[in-house]
Short mmCIF file of C-alpha atoms in Angstrom, two decimals:
data_model
loop_
_atom_site.label_atom_id
_atom_site.label_comp_id
_atom_site.label_asym_id
_atom_site.label_seq_id
_atom_site.Cartn_x
_atom_site.Cartn_y
_atom_site.Cartn_z
CA MET Z 1106 101.20 82.36 150.01
CA GLY Z 1107 104.14 84.52 149.04
CA ARG Z 1108 106.10 81.52 147.86
CA THR Z 1109 103.14 80.40 145.75
CA LEU Z 1110 102.92 83.81 144.08
CA VAL Z 1111 106.63 83.70 143.34
CA MET Z 1112 106.28 80.27 141.74
CA ILE Z 1113 103.31 81.42 139.69
CA GLY Z 1114 105.20 84.51 138.57
CA ALA Z 1115 108.23 82.42 137.63
CA ALA Z 1116 106.07 80.01 135.65
CA ALA Z 1117 104.34 82.85 133.85
CA GLY Z 1118 107.69 84.41 133.04
CA PHE Z 1119 108.93 81.12 131.64
CA VAL Z 1120 105.86 80.81 129.42
CA VAL Z 1121 106.32 84.34 128.09
CA VAL Z 1122 110.01 83.77 127.36
CA ALA Z 1123 109.27 80.43 125.71
CA PHE Z 1124 106.52 81.99 123.60
CA PHE Z 1125 108.73 84.78 122.32
CA GLY Z 1126 111.51 82.31 121.74
CA PHE Z 1127 109.16 80.26 119.59
CA LEU Z 1128 108.17 83.37 117.61
CA VAL Z 1129 111.82 84.19 116.96
CA TYR Z 1130 112.40 80.61 115.83
CA VAL Z 1131 109.47 80.77 113.41
CA LEU Z 1132 110.61 84.11 112.00
CA LEU Z 1133 114.12 82.80 111.41
CA ALA Z 1134 113.07 79.37 110.15
CA SER Z 1135 110.46 80.73 107.74
CA GLY Z 1136 113.23 82.60 105.98
CA GLN Z 1137 114.64 79.25 104.81
CA PRO Z 1138 113.15 77.36 101.82
CA SER Z 1139 113.12 74.10 103.79
CA TYR Z 1140 110.48 75.55 106.13
CA TRP Z 1141 107.88 75.12 103.36
CA GLU Z 1142 108.68 71.51 102.45
CA GLY Z 1143 105.41 70.28 103.94
CA ASP Z 1144 103.38 72.71 101.81
CA ILE Z 1145 105.19 71.67 98.64
CA ALA Z 1146 104.72 67.97 99.40
CA ALA Z 1147 101.00 68.64 99.90
CA PHE Z 1148 100.82 70.22 96.44
CA GLU Z 1149 102.47 67.15 94.94
CA ARG Z 1150 100.02 64.80 96.65
CA ARG Z 1151 97.13 66.94 95.41
CA ASP Z 1152 98.48 66.77 91.86
CA VAL Z 1153 98.23 62.97 91.98
CA SER Z 1154 94.64 62.84 93.25
CA ASN Z 1155 93.41 65.92 91.41
CA PRO Z 1156 95.59 66.68 88.35
CA PRO Z 1157 95.74 70.41 87.53
CA PRO Z 1158 94.43 71.69 84.18
CA ALA Z 1159 96.74 71.79 81.17
CA ASP Z 1160 97.76 75.02 79.44
CA ALA Z 1161 96.78 77.03 82.53
CA VAL Z 1162 97.99 80.26 84.08
CA LEU Z 1163 99.99 79.43 87.19
CA PHE Z 1164 99.62 81.71 90.19
CA VAL Z 1165 102.54 81.25 92.55
CA GLY Z 1166 103.82 83.15 95.55
CA ALA Z 1167 102.93 83.85 99.15
CA ASP Z 1168 99.81 84.50 101.22
CA ASP Z 1169 98.00 86.64 98.65
CA VAL Z 1170 97.94 83.56 96.40
CA ARG Z 1171 97.31 81.04 99.17
CA LEU Z 1172 94.34 82.95 100.62
CA TRP Z 1173 92.72 83.77 97.27
CA GLU Z 1174 89.67 81.57 97.73
CA THR Z 1175 87.86 82.81 94.61
CA LEU Z 1176 90.83 82.74 92.24
CA ALA Z 1177 89.42 80.19 89.78
CA ALA Z 1178 86.07 81.97 89.55
CA ASP Z 1179 87.67 85.41 89.36
CA MET Z 1180 89.89 84.42 86.42
CA ALA Z 1181 87.30 82.36 84.51
CA PRO Z 1182 87.29 81.35 81.73
CA ILE Z 1183 91.09 81.41 82.00
CA PRO Z 1184 92.14 78.09 83.62
CA VAL Z 1185 94.41 78.59 86.61
CA ILE Z 1186 96.64 76.64 88.98
CA GLN Z 1187 97.01 78.03 92.50
CA ARG Z 1188 100.28 77.42 94.30
CA GLY Z 1189 100.71 79.91 97.13
CA PHE Z 1190 102.46 78.91 100.35
CA GLY Z 1191 102.77 80.83 103.61
CA GLY Z 1192 105.06 83.82 103.71
CA ALA Z 1193 107.08 82.62 100.76
CA GLN Z 1194 109.88 84.78 99.48
CA ILE Z 1195 110.83 84.96 95.81
CA SER Z 1196 113.91 82.82 96.40
CA HIS Z 1197 111.72 80.16 98.02
CA VAL Z 1198 109.56 79.96 94.90
CA THR Z 1199 112.74 79.62 92.83
CA HIS Z 1200 113.98 76.85 95.12
CA TYR Z 1201 110.83 74.79 94.48
CA ALA Z 1202 110.35 75.72 90.82
CA ALA Z 1203 111.25 72.22 89.63
CA ARG Z 1204 108.35 70.85 91.70
CA ILE Z 1205 105.59 73.46 91.51
CA ILE Z 1206 106.23 75.21 88.20
CA VAL Z 1207 108.11 73.08 85.68
CA PRO Z 1208 105.79 70.01 85.78
CA TYR Z 1209 102.71 72.09 84.92
CA ARG Z 1210 104.08 73.56 81.68
CA PRO Z 1211 102.02 76.70 82.35
CA ARG Z 1212 100.81 79.02 79.63
CA ALA Z 1213 101.83 81.96 81.81
CA ILE Z 1214 103.12 82.53 85.34
CA VAL Z 1215 101.82 85.16 87.75
CA LEU Z 1216 104.23 85.79 90.62
CA ILE Z 1217 102.78 87.49 93.68
CA ALA Z 1218 105.64 87.69 96.16
CA GLY Z 1219 108.11 90.16 97.60
CA GLU Z 1220 106.30 91.47 100.64
CA ALA Z 1221 107.74 88.73 102.83
CA ASP Z 1222 111.19 89.47 101.39
CA MET Z 1223 111.01 93.07 102.60
CA SER Z 1224 109.76 91.90 106.01
CA ASP Z 1225 112.55 89.35 106.56
CA VAL Z 1226 114.06 89.77 110.03
CA ARG Z 1227 117.54 89.49 108.54
CA GLY Z 1228 116.94 92.62 106.50
CA ARG Z 1229 116.61 92.73 102.73
CA ARG Z 1230 117.40 95.61 100.40
CA PRO Z 1231 115.35 96.49 97.32
CA GLU Z 1232 118.38 95.50 95.25
CA ASP Z 1233 118.30 92.05 96.86
CA VAL Z 1234 114.67 91.59 95.82
CA LEU Z 1235 115.52 92.59 92.25
CA GLY Z 1236 118.38 90.10 92.25
CA ASP Z 1237 116.08 87.34 93.49
CA PHE Z 1238 113.53 88.12 90.78
CA LYS Z 1239 116.21 87.96 88.10
CA ALA Z 1240 117.39 84.63 89.55
CA PHE Z 1241 113.79 83.37 89.45
CA VAL Z 1242 113.44 84.19 85.76
CA ASP Z 1243 116.86 82.76 84.93
CA ALA Z 1244 116.04 79.52 86.76
CA LEU Z 1245 112.81 79.09 84.83
CA ARG Z 1246 114.50 79.65 81.49
CA ALA Z 1247 117.32 77.27 82.41
CA GLN Z 1248 114.73 74.58 83.18
CA GLY Z 1249 113.00 75.03 79.85
CA VAL Z 1250 110.06 77.11 81.04
CA GLY Z 1251 109.50 79.76 78.38
CA ALA Z 1252 106.11 81.02 79.57
CA PRO Z 1253 105.75 84.76 80.09
CA VAL Z 1254 106.11 85.90 83.69
CA TYR Z 1255 103.83 88.52 85.20
CA PHE Z 1256 105.24 90.19 88.31
CA VAL Z 1257 102.52 91.73 90.47
CA SER Z 1258 103.89 94.75 92.29
CA ILE Z 1259 104.67 94.37 95.97
CA ARG Z 1260 101.74 95.93 97.77
CA PRO Z 1261 101.54 98.00 100.95
CA SER Z 1262 99.63 97.03 104.07
CA PRO Z 1263 98.48 99.15 107.04
CA MET Z 1264 100.38 96.99 109.55
CA ARG Z 1265 103.67 97.19 107.65
CA LEU Z 1266 103.67 100.75 106.44
CA SER Z 1267 107.28 101.22 107.55
CA ARG Z 1268 108.28 98.53 105.05
CA TRP Z 1269 106.52 100.21 102.16
CA TYR Z 1270 109.27 102.64 101.22
CA GLY Z 1271 111.75 99.85 100.57
CA ALA Z 1272 109.07 97.84 98.78
CA ARG Z 1273 108.25 100.79 96.55
CA ARG Z 1274 111.89 101.04 95.54
CA ALA Z 1275 112.00 97.30 94.83
CA ASN Z 1276 108.95 97.74 92.59
CA GLU Z 1277 110.69 100.52 90.69
CA LEU Z 1278 113.80 98.40 90.13
CA ILE Z 1279 111.81 95.38 88.97
CA GLU Z 1280 109.63 97.47 86.67
CA GLU Z 1281 112.75 98.96 85.06
CA TYR Z 1282 114.17 95.46 84.54
CA VAL Z 1283 110.92 94.11 83.08
CA ARG Z 1284 110.94 96.86 80.45
CA THR Z 1285 114.18 95.46 79.07
CA ARG Z 1286 112.58 92.11 78.22
CA THR Z 1287 109.70 91.00 76.05
CA ASP Z 1288 108.94 87.85 78.05
CA LEU Z 1289 108.18 89.70 81.28
CA HIS Z 1290 105.26 91.87 82.36
CA TYR Z 1291 104.83 94.21 85.33
CA ILE Z 1292 101.37 94.66 86.86
CA ASP Z 1293 100.95 97.68 89.09
CA VAL Z 1294 98.41 97.12 91.87
CA ALA Z 1295 100.22 99.00 94.62
CA SER Z 1296 99.43 102.50 93.36
CA GLN Z 1297 95.72 101.63 93.37
CA MET Z 1298 95.85 100.92 97.10
CA PHE Z 1299 96.30 104.57 98.05
CA ASP Z 1300 93.66 107.29 98.07
CA ALA Z 1301 93.97 110.83 96.71
CA ARG Z 1302 95.73 111.89 99.93
CA ASP Z 1303 98.28 109.10 99.62
CA ASN Z 1304 96.78 107.15 102.51
CA ILE Z 1305 96.41 103.38 102.34
CA ARG Z 1306 92.88 102.34 101.48
CA ARG Z 1307 92.04 100.30 104.59
CA GLU Z 1308 88.78 99.12 103.05
CA LEU Z 1309 90.87 96.72 100.93
CA PHE Z 1310 92.17 94.83 103.96
CA ARG Z 1311 90.89 92.44 106.59
CA TRP Z 1312 90.81 93.31 110.26
CA ASP Z 1313 94.46 92.26 110.71
CA GLY Z 1314 95.71 95.06 108.47
CA LEU Z 1315 97.80 92.54 106.51
CA SER Z 1316 95.54 90.28 104.45
CA LEU Z 1317 93.37 91.37 101.56
CA ASN Z 1318 89.59 91.16 101.82
CA ALA Z 1319 87.09 90.65 98.99
CA SER Z 1320 87.54 94.25 97.82
CA GLY Z 1321 91.30 93.84 97.77
CA TYR Z 1322 91.06 90.69 95.69
CA ALA Z 1323 88.59 92.41 93.36
CA LEU Z 1324 91.31 94.98 92.66
CA LEU Z 1325 93.86 92.24 91.96
CA THR Z 1326 91.38 90.48 89.69
CA GLU Z 1327 90.74 93.60 87.65
CA LYS Z 1328 94.40 94.43 87.11
CA ILE Z 1329 95.79 90.91 86.59
CA ARG Z 1330 93.00 89.60 84.37
CA ALA Z 1331 93.18 92.66 82.13
CA ALA Z 1332 96.96 92.34 81.80
CA ILE Z 1333 96.80 88.67 80.83
CA LEU Z 1334 94.06 89.20 78.26
CA ALA Z 1335 95.83 92.25 76.79
CA ALA Z 1336 99.08 90.32 76.44
CA ARG Z 1337 97.31 87.43 74.71
CA GLN Z 1338 95.62 89.74 72.25
CA GLY Z 1339 98.88 91.55 71.62
CA ALA Z 1340 100.49 88.22 70.79
CA GLY Z 1341 97.73 87.49 68.30
CA GLU Z 1342 96.05 84.82 70.40
CA ALA Z 1343 92.30 84.40 70.51
CA ALA Z 1344 91.14 85.86 73.80
CA PRO Z 1345 88.67 83.76 75.78
CA ALA Z 1346 85.20 85.17 76.10
CA ILE Z 1347 84.79 87.30 79.21
CA GLN Z 1348 81.87 86.14 81.30
#
């Protein structure tokens, strides 16, 4: 009996060690662009069977884009293309720009990324995130993409509150940079996710404390849609009718 218990305990210990080893592998591997190759290939296959709309606003980035199930309806009548993949970092989006941005010739680009950058196990500084955003913009321009870029501020989440202070500084740096250019726009959603006492509004998040719920996406819709329409009107374009 005692030997059996020892064997069971050893097996259980092995499973626990293997499980945590797998988690470490995923955390390290997901920090590399190649980790998302399958997602990008799936986008390309989808483009063949279901070509995306022309002259659309491209939403690209991480989970907030990927999980936005009502994006097309929320942005109507503005046509959109949705290309969010996993916990993508800004540099990952840049890496795949030639495959998921350039071919679409988008009217505008909305980038929702940066949270995964600040959560990288290797450690990222706010200055690193700024540098990656600059590299993203430079890569687009070098590949002939002249569409305006809208950077949606890195948002907080209840489960990663300790990361927020670095993310807030990254937002400040990116906002300062955006002000120096006419082809870039900064959309602040983060400040709207705190109440009057500076506490995170948990009603905007799902049970996991990480993902946005319908209320959270309603906030994103309000801020992003208004910014896109305002920029179009400011450029003298005819704004689509708001339904």
